[in-house]
XYZ file of N, CA and C in Angstrom:
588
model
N -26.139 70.629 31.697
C -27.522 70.571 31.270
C -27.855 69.117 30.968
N -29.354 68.636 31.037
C -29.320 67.425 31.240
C -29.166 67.181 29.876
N -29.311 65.465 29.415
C -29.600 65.309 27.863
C -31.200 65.358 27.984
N -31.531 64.844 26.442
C -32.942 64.946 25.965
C -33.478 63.532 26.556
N -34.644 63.814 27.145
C -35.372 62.308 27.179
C -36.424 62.256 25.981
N -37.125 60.714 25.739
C -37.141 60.561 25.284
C -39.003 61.603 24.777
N -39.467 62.059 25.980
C -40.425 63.056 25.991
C -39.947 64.362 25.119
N -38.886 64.523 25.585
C -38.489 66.032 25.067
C -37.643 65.675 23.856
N -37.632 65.250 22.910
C -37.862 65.086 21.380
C -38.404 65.675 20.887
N -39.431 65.516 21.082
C -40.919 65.826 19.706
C -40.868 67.296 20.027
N -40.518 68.235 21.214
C -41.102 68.969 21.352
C -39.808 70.719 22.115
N -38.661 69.916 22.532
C -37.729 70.839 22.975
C -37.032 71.144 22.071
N -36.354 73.000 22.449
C -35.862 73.222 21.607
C -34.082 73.420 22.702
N -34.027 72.539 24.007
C -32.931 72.390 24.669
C -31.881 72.079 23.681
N -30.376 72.375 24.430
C -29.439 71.694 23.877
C -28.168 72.290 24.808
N -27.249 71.504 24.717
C -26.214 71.732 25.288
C -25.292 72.903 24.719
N -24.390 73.790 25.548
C -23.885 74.795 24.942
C -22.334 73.893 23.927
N -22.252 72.801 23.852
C -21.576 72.519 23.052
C -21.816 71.638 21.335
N -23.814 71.760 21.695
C -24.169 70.804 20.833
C -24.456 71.953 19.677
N -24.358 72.853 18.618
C -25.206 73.507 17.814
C -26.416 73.386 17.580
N -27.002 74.189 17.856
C -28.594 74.203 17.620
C -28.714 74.329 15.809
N -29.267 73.217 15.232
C -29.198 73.313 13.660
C -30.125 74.276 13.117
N -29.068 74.827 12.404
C -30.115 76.287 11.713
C -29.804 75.889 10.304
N -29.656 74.581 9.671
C -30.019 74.142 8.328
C -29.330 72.681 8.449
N -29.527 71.728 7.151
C -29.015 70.968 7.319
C -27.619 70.480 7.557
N -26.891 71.348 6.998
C -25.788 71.446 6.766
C -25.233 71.136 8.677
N -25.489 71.997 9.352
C -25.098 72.297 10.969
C -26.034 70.795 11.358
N -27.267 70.806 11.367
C -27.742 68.848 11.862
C -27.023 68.547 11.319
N -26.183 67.706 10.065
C -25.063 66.703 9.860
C -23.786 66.720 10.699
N -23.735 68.306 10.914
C -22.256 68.421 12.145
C -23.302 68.250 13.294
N -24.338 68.304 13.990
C -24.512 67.937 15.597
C -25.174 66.657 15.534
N -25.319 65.965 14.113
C -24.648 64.303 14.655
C -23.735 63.829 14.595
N -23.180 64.778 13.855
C -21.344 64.181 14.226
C -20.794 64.310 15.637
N -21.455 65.105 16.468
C -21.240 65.239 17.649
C -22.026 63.939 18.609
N -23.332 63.870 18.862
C -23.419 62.606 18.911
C -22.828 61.000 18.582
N -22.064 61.089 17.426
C -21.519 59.803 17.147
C -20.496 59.940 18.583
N -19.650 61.177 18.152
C -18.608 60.717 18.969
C -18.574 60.574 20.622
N -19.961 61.006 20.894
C -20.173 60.585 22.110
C -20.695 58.995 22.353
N -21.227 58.642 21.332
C -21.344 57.277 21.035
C -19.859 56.060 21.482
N -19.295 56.465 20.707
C -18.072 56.228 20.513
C -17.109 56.322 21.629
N -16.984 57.772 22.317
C -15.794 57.871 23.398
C -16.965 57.499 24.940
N -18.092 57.886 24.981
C -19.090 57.765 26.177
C -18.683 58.874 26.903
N -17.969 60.283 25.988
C -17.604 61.242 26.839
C -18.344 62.118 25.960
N -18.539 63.792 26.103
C -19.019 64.688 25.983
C -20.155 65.451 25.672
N -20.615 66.569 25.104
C -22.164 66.957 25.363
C -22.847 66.538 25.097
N -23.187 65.250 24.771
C -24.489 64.917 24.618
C -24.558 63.503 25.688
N -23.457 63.267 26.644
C -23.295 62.143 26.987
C -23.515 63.058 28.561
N -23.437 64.455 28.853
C -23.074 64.724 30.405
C -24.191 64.739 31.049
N -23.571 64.545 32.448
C -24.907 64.225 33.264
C -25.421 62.855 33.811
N -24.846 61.912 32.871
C -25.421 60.384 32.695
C -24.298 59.615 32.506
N -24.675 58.289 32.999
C -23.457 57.384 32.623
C -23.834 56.652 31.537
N -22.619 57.139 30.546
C -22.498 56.096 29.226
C -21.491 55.430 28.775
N -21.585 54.490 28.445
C -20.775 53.843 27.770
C -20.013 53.793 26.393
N -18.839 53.707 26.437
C -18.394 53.893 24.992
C -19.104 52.759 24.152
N -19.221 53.341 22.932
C -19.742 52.271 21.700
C -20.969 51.597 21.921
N -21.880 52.755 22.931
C -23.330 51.760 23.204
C -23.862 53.413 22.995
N -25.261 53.032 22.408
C -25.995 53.651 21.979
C -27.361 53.767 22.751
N -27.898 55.003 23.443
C -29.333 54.372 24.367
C -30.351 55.034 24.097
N -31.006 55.585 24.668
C -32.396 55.964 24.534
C -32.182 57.577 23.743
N -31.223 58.056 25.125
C -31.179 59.639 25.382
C -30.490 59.743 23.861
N -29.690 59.066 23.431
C -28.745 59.000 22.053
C -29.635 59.321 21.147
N -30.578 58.334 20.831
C -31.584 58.622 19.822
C -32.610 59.699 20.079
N -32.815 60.547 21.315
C -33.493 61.100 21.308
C -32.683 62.505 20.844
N -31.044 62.584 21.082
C -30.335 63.902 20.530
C -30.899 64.034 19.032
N -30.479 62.550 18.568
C -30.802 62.481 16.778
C -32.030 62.984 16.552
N -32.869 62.439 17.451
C -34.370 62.660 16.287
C -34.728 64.146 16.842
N -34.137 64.873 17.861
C -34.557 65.957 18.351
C -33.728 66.760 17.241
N -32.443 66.741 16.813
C -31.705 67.091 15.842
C -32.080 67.462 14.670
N -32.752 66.079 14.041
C -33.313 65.983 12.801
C -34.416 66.802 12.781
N -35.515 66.790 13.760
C -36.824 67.767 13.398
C -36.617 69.068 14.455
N -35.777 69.914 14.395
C -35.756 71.181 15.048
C -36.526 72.158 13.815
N -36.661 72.904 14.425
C -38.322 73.838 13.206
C -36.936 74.435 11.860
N -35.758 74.632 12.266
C -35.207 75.313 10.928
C -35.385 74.658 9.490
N -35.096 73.198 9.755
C -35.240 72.116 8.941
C -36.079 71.160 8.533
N -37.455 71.363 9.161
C -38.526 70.368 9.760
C -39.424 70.523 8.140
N -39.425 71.014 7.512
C -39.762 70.968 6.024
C -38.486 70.743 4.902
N -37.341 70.729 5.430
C -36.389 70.490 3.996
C -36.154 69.250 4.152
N -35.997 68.263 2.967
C -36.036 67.003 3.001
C -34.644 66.429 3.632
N -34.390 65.556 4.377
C -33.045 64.784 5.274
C -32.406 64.751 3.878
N -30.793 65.457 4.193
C -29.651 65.108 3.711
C -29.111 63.667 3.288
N -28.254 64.373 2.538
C -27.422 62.673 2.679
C -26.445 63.016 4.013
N -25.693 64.063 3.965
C -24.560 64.049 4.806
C -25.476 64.030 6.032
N -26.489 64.299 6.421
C -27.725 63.918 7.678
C -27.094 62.197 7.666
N -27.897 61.932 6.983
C -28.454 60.284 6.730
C -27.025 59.584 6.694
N -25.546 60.224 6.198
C -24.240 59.412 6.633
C -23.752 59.623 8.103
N -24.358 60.983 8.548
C -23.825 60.532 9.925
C -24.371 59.563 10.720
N -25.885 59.159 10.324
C -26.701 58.356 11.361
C -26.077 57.015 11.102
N -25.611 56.590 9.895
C -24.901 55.477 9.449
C -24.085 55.083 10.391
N -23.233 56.547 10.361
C -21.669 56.434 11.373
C -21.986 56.252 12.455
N -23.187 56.547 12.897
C -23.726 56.400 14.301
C -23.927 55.256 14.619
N -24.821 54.414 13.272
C -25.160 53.596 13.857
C -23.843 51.821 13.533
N -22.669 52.332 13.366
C -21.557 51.692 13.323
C -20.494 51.863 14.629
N -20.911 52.905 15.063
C -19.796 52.854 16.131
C -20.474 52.114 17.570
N -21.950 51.930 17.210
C -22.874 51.470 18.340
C -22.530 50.039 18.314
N -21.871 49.322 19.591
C -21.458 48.107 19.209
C -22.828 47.240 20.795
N -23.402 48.424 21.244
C -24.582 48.030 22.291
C -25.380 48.899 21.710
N -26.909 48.306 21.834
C -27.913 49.196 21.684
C -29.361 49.006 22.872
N -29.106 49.893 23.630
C -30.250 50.056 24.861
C -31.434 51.178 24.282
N -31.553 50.935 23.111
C -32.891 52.116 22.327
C -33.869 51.759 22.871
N -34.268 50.620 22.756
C -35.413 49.737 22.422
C -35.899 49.805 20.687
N -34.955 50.269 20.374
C -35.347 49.655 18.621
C -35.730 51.612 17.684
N -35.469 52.558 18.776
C -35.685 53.699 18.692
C -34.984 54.140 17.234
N -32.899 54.321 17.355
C -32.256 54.594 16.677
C -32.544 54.039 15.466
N -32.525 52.592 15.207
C -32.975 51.728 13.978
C -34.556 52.454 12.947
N -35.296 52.534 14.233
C -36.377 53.098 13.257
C -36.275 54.284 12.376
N -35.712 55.418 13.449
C -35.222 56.596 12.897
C -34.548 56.729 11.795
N -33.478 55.735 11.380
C -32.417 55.416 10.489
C -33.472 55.260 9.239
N -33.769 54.337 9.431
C -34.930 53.681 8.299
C -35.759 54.534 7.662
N -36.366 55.574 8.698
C -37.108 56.921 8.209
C -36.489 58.242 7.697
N -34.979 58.026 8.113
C -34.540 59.399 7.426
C -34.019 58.933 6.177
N -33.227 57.862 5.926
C -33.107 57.056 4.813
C -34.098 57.184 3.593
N -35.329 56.603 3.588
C -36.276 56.511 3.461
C -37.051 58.195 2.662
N -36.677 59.098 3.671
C -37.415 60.662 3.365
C -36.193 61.230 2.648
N -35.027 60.836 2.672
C -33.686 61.182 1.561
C -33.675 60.690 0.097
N -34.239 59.152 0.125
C -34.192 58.725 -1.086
C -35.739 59.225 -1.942
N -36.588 59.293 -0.910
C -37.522 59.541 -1.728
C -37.272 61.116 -2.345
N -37.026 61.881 -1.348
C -37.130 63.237 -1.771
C -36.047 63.546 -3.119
N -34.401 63.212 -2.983
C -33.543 62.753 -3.846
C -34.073 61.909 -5.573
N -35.152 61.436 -5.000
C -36.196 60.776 -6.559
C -37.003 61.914 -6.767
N -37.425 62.800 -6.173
C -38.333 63.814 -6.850
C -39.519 63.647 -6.719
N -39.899 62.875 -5.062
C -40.906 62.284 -4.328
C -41.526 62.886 -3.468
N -42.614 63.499 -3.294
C -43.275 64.310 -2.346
C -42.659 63.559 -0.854
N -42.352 64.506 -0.415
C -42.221 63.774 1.522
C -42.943 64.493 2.945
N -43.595 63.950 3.543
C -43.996 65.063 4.684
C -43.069 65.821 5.192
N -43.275 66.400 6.338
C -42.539 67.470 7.287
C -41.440 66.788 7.910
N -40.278 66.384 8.456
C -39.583 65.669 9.096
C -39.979 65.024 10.667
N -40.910 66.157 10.932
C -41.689 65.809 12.460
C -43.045 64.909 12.483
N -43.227 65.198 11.359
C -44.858 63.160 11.054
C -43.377 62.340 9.890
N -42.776 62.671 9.235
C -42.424 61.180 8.849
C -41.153 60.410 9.808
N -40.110 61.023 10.912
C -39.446 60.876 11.130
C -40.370 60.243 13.150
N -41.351 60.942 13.222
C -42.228 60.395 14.447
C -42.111 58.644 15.054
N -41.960 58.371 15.708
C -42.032 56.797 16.289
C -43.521 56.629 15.795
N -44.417 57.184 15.847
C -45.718 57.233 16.004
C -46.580 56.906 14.348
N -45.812 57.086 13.235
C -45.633 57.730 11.823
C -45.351 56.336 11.090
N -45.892 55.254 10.836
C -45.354 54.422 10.008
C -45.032 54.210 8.658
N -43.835 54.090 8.650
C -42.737 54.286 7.382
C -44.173 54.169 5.762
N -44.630 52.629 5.935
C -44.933 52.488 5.079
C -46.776 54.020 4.945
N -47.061 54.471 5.505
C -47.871 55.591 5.094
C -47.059 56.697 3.993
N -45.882 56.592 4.162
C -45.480 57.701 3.407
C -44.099 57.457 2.407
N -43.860 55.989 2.681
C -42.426 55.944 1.933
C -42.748 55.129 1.142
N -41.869 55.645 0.102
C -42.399 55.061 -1.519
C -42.374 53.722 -1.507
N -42.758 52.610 -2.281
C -42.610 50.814 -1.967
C -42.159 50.722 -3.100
N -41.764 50.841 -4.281
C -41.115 50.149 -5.466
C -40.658 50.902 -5.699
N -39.234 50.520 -6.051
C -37.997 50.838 -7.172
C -37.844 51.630 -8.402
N -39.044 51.691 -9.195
C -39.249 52.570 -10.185
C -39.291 53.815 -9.770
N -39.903 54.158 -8.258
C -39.957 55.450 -8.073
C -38.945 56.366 -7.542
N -37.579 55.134 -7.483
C -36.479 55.604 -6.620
C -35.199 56.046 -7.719
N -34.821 56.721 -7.782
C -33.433 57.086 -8.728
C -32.366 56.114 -8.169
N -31.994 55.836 -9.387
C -31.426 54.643 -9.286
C -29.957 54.902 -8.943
N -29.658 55.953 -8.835
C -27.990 56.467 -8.317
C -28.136 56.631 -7.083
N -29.567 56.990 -6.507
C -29.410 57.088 -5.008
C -29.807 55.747 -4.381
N -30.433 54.177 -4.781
C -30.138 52.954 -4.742
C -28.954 52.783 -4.611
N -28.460 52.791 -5.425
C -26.417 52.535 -5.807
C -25.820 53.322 -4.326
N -26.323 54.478 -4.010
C -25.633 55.178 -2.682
C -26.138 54.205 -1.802
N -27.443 54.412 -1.158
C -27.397 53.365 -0.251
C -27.362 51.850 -0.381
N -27.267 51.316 -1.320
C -26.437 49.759 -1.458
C -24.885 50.148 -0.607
N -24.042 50.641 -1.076
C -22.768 51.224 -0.865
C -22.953 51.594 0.614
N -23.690 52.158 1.105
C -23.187 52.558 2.571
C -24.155 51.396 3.070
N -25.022 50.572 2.615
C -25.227 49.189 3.962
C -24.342 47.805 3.473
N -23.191 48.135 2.609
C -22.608 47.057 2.119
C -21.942 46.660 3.019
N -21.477 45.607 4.143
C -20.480 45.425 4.914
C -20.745 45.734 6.222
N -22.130 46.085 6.406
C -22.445 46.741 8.147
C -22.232 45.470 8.329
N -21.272 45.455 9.654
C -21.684 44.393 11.094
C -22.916 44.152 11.551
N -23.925 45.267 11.612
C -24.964 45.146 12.387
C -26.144 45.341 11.249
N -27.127 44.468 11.403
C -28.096 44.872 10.397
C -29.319 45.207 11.113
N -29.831 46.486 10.520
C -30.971 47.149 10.576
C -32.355 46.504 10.061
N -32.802 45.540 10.466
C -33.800 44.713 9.790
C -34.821 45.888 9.490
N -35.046 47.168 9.876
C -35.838 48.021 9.655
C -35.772 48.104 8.300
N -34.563 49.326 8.215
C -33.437 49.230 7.101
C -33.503 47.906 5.773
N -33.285 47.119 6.091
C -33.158 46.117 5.144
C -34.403 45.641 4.697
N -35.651 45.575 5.042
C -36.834 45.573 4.815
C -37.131 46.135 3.833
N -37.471 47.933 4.121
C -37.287 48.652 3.469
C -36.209 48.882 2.245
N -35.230 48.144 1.852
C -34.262 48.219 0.744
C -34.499 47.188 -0.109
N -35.134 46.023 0.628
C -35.592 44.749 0.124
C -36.776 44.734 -0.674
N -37.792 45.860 -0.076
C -38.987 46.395 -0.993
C -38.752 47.178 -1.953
N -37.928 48.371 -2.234
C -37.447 48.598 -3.067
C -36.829 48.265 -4.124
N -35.943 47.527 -3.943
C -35.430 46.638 -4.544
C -35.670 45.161 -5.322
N -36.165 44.475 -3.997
C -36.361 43.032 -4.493
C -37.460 43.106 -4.939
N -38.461 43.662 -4.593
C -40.103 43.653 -5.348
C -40.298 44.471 -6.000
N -39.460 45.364 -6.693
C -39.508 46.234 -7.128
C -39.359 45.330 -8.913
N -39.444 46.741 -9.814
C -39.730 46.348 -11.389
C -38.461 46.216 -11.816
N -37.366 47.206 -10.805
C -35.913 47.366 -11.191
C -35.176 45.411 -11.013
N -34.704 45.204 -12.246
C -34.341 43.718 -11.874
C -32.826 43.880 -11.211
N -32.593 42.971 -10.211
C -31.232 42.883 -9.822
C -30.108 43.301 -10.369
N -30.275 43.018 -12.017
C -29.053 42.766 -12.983
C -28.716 44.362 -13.170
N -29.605 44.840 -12.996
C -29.731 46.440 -13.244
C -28.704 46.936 -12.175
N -28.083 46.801 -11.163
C -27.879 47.277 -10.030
C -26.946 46.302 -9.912
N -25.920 45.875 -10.411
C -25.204 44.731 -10.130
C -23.990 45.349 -8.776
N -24.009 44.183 -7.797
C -23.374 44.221 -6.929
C -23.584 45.554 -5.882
N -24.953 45.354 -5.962
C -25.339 46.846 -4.996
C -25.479 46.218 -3.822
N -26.074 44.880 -3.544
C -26.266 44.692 -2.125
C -25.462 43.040 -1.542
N -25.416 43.320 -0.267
C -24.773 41.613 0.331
C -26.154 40.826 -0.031
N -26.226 40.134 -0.607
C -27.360 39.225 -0.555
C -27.686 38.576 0.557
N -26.594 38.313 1.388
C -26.688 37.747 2.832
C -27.261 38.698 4.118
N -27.010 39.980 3.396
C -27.855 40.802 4.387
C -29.701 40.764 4.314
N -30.009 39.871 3.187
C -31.730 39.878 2.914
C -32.415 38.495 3.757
């Protein structure tokens, strides 16, 4: 079966007989774990059909994820963390990226609809905030006060040490954070400073 293009995202409910069709969050965190590792080896269901490369990440890649993330079971419960660590893992084993800037955005928006929701933050549907179309800043919180500060501390901790930086990502952590009311000292050693 083919993979997803980048049309049939928003709107298929295809999938490979080896990918799980997510019937909560719990099952999306395992069928991006399946994606990573096609990331990673450039072999299996989400890779057949097409030639991929190990440790490169492309269009059809991000379109498994974001087709993943907004399937109707889940398309109102707010993105996981264990969601939002696999996209991490995803987006670490990607040592090429042929998105066009696709995966990065996505990252930034499920991130983004985890921490807010995790603060006790109204969030849209996963299919308008997680959309290419959907810009982050319409719906994601901008200062630090509104963010729980243990789930700051989580994602400091998982962008501590990336190789690759998500300027999406880091934008967004930088508004939170750096312009935020929360002072640095508060949060000690949460972020690379060299990543800002």
């Amino acid at each position: 079966m083919p993979a997803p293009t980048a049309k049939t995202t928003e709107t298929s409910t295809e999938t490979s007989d080896d990918v799980p069709q997510p019937s909560c969050r719990q099952t999306a965190a395992h069928a991006l774990t399946i994606v990573r590792d096609g990331v990673i080896t450039g072999e299996g269901p989400t890779t057949r059909g097409r030639i991929h490369f190990s440790r490169a990440l492309d269009a059809d890649d991000a379109a498994w994820c974001a087709r993943i993330l907004t399937v109707s079971a889940v398309e109102h419960q707010p993105v996981s963390r264990a969601e939002v660590e696999a996209l991490f893992e995803i987006s670490d084993a990607a040592a090429e990226r042929t998105d066009d800037g696709r995966f990065d955005d996505l990252l930034a928006k499920a991130v983004a609809h985890h921490a807010a929701s995790e603060s006790g933050l109204p969030v849209p549907p996963r299919t308008v905030a997680l959309s290419p179309d959907t810009d982050i800043e319409s719906w994601a919180p901008t200062q630090a006060a509104k963010i729980d500060t243990k789930v700051l501390e989580w994602l400091a901790s998982q962008m501590r040490g990336k190789r690759r930086v998500n300027h999406r990502l880091t934008a967004l952590v930088a508004t939170l954070i750096g312009a935020a009311a929360l002072p640095l000292a508060q949060l000690p050693g949460m972020l690379d400073m060299g990543m800002l």
